[in-house]
Tab-separated table of C-alpha atoms in Angstrom:
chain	number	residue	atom	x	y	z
A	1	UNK	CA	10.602	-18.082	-25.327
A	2	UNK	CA	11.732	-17.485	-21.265
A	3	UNK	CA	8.404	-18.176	-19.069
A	4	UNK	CA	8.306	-16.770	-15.462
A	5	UNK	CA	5.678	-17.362	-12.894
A	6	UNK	CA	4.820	-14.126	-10.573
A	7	UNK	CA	3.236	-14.566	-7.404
A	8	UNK	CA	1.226	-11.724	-5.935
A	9	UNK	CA	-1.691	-9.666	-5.288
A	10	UNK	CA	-3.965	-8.161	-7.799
A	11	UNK	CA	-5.726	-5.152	-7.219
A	12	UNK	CA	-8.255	-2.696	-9.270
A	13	UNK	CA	-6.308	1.075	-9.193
A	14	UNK	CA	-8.412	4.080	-9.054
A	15	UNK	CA	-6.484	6.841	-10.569
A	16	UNK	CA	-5.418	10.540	-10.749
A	17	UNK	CA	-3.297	12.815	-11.775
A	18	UNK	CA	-3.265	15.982	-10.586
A	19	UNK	CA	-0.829	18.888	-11.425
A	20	UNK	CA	-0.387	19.220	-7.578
A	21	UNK	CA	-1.430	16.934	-4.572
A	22	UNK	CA	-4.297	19.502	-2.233
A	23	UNK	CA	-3.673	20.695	0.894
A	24	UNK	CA	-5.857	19.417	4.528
A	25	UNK	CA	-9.438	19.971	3.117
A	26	UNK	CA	-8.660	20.863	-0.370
A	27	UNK	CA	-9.569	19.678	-3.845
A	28	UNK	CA	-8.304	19.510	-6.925
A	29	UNK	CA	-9.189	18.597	-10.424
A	30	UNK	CA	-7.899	15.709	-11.963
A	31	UNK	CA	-5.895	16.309	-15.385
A	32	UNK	CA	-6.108	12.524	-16.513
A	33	UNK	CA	-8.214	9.815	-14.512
A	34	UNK	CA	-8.338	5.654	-15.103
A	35	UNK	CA	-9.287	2.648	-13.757
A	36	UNK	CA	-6.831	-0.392	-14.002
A	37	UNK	CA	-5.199	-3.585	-12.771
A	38	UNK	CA	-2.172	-3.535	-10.718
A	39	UNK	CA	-0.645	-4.600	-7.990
A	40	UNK	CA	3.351	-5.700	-7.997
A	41	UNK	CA	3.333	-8.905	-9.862
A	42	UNK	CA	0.693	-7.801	-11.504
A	43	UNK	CA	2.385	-5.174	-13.354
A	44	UNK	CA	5.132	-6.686	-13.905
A	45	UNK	CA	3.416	-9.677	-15.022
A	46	UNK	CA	1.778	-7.257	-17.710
A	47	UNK	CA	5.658	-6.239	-18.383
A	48	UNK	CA	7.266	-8.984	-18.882
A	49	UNK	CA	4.450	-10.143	-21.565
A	50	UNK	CA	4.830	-6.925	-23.571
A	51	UNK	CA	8.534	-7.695	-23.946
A	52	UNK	CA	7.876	-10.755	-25.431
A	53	UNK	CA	8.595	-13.571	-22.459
A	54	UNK	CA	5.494	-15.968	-21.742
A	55	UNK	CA	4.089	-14.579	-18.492
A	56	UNK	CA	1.573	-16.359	-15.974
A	57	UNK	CA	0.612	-15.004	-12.364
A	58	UNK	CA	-0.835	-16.533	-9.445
A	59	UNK	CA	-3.179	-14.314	-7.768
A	60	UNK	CA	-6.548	-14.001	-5.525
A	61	UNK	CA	-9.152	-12.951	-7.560
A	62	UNK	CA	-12.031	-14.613	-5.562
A	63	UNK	CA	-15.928	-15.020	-6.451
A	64	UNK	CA	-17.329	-14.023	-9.775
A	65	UNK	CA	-18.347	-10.893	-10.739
A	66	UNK	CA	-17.920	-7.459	-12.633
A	67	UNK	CA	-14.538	-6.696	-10.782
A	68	UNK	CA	-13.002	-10.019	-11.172
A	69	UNK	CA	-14.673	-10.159	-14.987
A	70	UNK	CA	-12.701	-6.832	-15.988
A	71	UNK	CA	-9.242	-7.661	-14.478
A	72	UNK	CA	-9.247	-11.480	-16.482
A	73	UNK	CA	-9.823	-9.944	-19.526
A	74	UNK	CA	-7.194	-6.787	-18.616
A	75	UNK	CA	-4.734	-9.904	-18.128
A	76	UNK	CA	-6.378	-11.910	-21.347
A	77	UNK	CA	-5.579	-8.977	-23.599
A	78	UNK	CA	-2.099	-8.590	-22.142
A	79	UNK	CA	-1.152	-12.267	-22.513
A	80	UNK	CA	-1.039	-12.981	-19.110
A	81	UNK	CA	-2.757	-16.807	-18.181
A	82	UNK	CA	-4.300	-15.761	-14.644
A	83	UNK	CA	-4.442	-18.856	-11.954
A	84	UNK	CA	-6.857	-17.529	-9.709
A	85	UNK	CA	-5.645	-19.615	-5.663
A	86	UNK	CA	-8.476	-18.407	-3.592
A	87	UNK	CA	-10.397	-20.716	-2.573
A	88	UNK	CA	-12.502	-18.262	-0.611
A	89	UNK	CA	-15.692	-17.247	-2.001
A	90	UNK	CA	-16.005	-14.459	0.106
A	91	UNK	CA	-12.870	-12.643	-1.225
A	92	UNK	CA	-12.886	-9.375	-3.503
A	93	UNK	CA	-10.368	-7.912	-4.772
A	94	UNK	CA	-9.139	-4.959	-3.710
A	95	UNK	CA	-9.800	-1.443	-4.802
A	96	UNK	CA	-6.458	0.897	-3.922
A	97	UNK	CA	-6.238	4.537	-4.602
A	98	UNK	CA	-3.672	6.363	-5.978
A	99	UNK	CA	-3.334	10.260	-6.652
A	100	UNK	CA	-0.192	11.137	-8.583
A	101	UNK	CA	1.514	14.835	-9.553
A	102	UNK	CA	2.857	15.804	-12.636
A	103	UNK	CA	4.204	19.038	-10.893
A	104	UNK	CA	6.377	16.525	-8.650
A	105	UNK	CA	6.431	13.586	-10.272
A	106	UNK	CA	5.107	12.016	-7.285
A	107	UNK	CA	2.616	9.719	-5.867
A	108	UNK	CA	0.457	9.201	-3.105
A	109	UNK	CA	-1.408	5.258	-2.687
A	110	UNK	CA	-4.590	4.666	-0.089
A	111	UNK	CA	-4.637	0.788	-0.443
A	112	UNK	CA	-7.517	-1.394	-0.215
A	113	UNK	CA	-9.234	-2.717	2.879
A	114	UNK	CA	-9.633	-6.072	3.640
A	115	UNK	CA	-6.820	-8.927	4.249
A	116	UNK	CA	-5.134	-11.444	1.633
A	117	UNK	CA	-7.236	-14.561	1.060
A	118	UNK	CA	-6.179	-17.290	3.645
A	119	UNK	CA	-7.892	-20.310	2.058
A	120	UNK	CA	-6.038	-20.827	-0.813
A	121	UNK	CA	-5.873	-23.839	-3.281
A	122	UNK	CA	-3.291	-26.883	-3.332
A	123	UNK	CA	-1.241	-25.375	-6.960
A	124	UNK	CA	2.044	-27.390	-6.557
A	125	UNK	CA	2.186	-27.738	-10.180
A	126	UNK	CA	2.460	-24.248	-11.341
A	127	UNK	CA	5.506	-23.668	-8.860
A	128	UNK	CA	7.174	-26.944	-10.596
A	129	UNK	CA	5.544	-26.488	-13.639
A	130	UNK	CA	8.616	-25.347	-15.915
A	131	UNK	CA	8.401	-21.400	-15.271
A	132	UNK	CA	12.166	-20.320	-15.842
A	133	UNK	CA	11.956	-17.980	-12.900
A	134	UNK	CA	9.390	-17.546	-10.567
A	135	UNK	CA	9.122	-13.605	-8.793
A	136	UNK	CA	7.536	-13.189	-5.573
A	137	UNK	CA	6.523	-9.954	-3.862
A	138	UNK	CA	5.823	-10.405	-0.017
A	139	UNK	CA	1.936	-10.670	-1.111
A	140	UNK	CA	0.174	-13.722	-1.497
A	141	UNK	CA	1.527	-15.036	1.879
A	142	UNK	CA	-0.481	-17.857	2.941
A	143	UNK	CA	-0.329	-18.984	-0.399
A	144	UNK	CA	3.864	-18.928	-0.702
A	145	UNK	CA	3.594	-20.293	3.065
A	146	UNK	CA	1.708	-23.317	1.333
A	147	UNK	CA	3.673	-24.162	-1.266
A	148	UNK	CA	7.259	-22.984	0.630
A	149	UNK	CA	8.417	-27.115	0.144
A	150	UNK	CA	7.582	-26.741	-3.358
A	151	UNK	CA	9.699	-23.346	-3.877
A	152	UNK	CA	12.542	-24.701	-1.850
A	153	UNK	CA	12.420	-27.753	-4.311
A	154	UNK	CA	12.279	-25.638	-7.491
A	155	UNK	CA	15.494	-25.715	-9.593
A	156	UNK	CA	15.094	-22.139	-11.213
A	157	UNK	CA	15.260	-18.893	-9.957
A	158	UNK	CA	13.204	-17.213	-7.275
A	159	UNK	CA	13.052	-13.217	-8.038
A	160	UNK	CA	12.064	-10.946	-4.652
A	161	UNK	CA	10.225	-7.774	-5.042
A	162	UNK	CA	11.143	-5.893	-1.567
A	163	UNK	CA	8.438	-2.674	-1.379
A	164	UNK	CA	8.810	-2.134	2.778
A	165	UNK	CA	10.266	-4.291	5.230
A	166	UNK	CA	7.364	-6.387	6.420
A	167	UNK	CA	7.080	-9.330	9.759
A	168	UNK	CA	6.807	-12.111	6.964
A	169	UNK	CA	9.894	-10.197	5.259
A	170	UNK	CA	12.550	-12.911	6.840
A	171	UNK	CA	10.587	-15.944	4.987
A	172	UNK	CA	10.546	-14.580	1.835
A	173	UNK	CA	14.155	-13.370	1.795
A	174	UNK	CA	14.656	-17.334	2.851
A	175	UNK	CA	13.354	-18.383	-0.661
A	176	UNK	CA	14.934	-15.888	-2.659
A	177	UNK	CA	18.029	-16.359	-4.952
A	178	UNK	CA	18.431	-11.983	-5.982
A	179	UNK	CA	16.178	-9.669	-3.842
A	180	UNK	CA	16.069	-6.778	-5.649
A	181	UNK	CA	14.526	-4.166	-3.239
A	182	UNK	CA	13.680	-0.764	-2.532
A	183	UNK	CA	15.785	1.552	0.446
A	184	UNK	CA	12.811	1.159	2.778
A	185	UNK	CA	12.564	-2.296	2.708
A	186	UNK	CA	16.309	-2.078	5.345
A	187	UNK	CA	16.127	1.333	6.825
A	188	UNK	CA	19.755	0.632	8.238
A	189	UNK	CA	20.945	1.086	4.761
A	190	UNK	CA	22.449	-1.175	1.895
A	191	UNK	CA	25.670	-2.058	4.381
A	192	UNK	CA	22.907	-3.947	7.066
A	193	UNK	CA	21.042	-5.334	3.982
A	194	UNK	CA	24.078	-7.024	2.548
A	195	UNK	CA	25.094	-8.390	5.956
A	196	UNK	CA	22.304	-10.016	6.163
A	197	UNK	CA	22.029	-11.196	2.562
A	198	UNK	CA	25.551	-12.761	3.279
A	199	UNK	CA	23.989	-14.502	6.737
A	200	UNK	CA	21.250	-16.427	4.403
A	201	UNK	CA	23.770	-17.136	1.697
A	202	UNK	CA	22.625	-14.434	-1.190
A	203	UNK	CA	25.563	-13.572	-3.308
A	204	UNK	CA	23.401	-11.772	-5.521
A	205	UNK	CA	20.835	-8.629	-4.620
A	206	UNK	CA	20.099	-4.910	-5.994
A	207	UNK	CA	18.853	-1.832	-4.140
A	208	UNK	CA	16.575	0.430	-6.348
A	209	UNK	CA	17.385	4.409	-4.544
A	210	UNK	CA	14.749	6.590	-7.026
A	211	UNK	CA	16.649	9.107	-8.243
A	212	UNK	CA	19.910	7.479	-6.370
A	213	UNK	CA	20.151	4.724	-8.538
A	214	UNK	CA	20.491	1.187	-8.562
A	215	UNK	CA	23.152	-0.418	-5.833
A	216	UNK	CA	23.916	-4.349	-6.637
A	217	UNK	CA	26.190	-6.728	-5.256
A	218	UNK	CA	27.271	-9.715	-7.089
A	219	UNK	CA	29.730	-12.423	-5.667
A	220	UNK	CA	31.983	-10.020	-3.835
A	221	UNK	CA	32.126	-7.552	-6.575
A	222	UNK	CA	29.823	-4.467	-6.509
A	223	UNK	CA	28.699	-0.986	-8.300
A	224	UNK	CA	25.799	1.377	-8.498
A	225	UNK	CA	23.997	2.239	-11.773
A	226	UNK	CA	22.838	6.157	-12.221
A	227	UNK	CA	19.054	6.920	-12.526
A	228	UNK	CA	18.125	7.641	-16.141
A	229	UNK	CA	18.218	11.835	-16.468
A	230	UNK	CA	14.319	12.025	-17.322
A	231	UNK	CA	11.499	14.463	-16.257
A	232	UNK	CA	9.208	12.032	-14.688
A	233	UNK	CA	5.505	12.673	-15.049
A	234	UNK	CA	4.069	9.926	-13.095
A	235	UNK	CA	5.818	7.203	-11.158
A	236	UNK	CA	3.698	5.135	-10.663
A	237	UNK	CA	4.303	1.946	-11.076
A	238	UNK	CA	7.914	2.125	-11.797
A	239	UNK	CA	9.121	-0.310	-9.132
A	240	UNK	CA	6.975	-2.965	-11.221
A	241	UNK	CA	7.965	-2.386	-14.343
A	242	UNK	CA	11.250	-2.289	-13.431
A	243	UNK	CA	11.346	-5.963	-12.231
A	244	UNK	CA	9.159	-7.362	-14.836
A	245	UNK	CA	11.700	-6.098	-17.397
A	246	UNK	CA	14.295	-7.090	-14.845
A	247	UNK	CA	12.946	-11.057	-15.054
A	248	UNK	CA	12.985	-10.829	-18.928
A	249	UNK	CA	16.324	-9.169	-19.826
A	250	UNK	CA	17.996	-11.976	-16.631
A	251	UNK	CA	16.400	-15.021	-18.811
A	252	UNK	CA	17.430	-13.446	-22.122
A	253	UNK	CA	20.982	-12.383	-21.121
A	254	UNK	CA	22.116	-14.561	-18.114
A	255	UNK	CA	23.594	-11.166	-16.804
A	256	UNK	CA	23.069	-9.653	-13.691
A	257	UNK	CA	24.253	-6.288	-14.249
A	258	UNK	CA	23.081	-6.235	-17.600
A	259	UNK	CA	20.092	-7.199	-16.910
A	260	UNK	CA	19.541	-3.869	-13.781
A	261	UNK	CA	20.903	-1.703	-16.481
A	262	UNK	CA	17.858	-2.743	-19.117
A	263	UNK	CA	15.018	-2.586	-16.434
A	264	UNK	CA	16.552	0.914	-15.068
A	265	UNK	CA	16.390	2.101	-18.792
A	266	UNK	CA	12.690	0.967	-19.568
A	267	UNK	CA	11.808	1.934	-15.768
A	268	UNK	CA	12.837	5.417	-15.987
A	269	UNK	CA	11.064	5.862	-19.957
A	270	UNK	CA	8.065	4.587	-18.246
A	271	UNK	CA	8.137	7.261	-15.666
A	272	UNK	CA	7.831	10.040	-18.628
A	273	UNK	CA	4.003	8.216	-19.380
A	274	UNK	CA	0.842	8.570	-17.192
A	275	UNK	CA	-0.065	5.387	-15.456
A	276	UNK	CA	1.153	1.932	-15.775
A	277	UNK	CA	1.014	1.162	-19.778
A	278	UNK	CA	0.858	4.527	-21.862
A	279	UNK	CA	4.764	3.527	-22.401
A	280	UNK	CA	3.998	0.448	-24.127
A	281	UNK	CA	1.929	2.483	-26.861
A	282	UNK	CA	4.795	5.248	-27.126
């Protein structure tokens, strides 16, 4: 069974959807409402489990309480093991908002105050712990920044989840073997981003374009994989799923391409579900 370690930030989601988001000073009734874990690695954490790959993530879940209580059992039931690396009893996890449309198929995300925990423990052994891949999401920072020795030294793969270009964006492109990022994360478009892959000596990355499709480049050779033809209901989420199935069908198939094409498919099913895990029930 393929193990992956994903490295990120947890967070509580406060959800709605609405049929349509309300104008300045307007209101609108909610047609389904939840409260859930996310966050990038999170979810796709959550993914990779459900598709049958042993999943652990590394995360900040700080001092004890009803918040952190919920989210470790969220994670237990999903057959996630949880390494909590705070060391900071001060930290709580963050609560982030997010109001999505059916009418659009659209979402809208208020995240949580507060900064990442900066006191984080010593965890050398999970990076070099025997986790076929290890994903990382730009999150987490100070503790990647920790433990950068230890992810230079690891043999396996190191996955990138690129949301938004970011001033710590550079140092985690340094560790990756395959970014896989969204259009916003290089604003100067997939040409700039693959000049610059070439610079650090990445011969293999993915752009994720939405309704655009998938863009990858592998070893000189490249093509673009079409968006599934759905009518999305919620998106939310979709990035994550996308590269937790990514992880699993890479470590079960060896293939690249093969392996965009199966987390485009299950991405785009997922964004005909509300929320983050009605699809695995469907």
């Amino acid at each position: 069974m393929s193990q992956a370690l994903f490295i990120g930030r947890s967070v509580l989601d406060v959800t709605a959807l609405v049929a349509d988001f309300p104008g300045p000073d307007g209101k609108a009734k909610a047609l389904a409402n939840d409260v859930i874990p996310g966050g990038s690695a999170l979810n796709a954490a959550v993914t990779f489990a459900h598709l049958g790959g042993t999943a652990s993530l590394a995360t900040s879940l700080g001092s004890p309480g009803p918040m952190k209580a919920f989210l470790a059992s969220d994670l237990s039931a999903r057959n996630v093991t949880v390494h909590d690396v705070c060391n900071d009893p001060d930290y709580r996890i963050p609560l982030s908002t997010v109001v999505s449309t059916r009418g659009l198929g659209t979402r809208m995300i208020v995240n949580g105050a507060g900064d990442e925990c900066e006191d984080v423990h010593s965890r050398n052994d999970l990076i070099l712990g025997g986790a076929d891949l290890i994903q990382i999401d730009q999150y987490e920072r100070h503790f990647v920044a920790a433990h950068s020795g230890a992810l230079q030294a690891y043999e396996g793969t190191i996955i990138l989840d690129g949301g938004s270009w970011k001033d710590w964006s550079p140092d985690f492109l340094r560790l990756a073997d395959i970014p896989i990022v969204s259009e916003v994360f290089c604003p100067d478009g997939p040409r700039a981003f693959a000049n610059l892959c070439a610079e650090l000596g990445i011969f293999r990355w993915a752009m994720t374009r939405g309704q655009r499709g998938v863009l990858w480049h592998e070893r000189g050779a490249e093509g673009e994989i079409p968006a599934l033809p759905i009518d999305a209901v919620d998106t939310m989420g979709a990035g994550d799923i996308f590269h937790g199935a990514f992880c699993h069908a890479f470590l079960e198939s060896g293939s690249f391409v093969e392996a965009l094409n199966a987390a485009n498919q299950l991405a785009g099913r997922s964004c005909t579900h509300v929320g983050t895990r009605s699809w695995m029930d469907a």
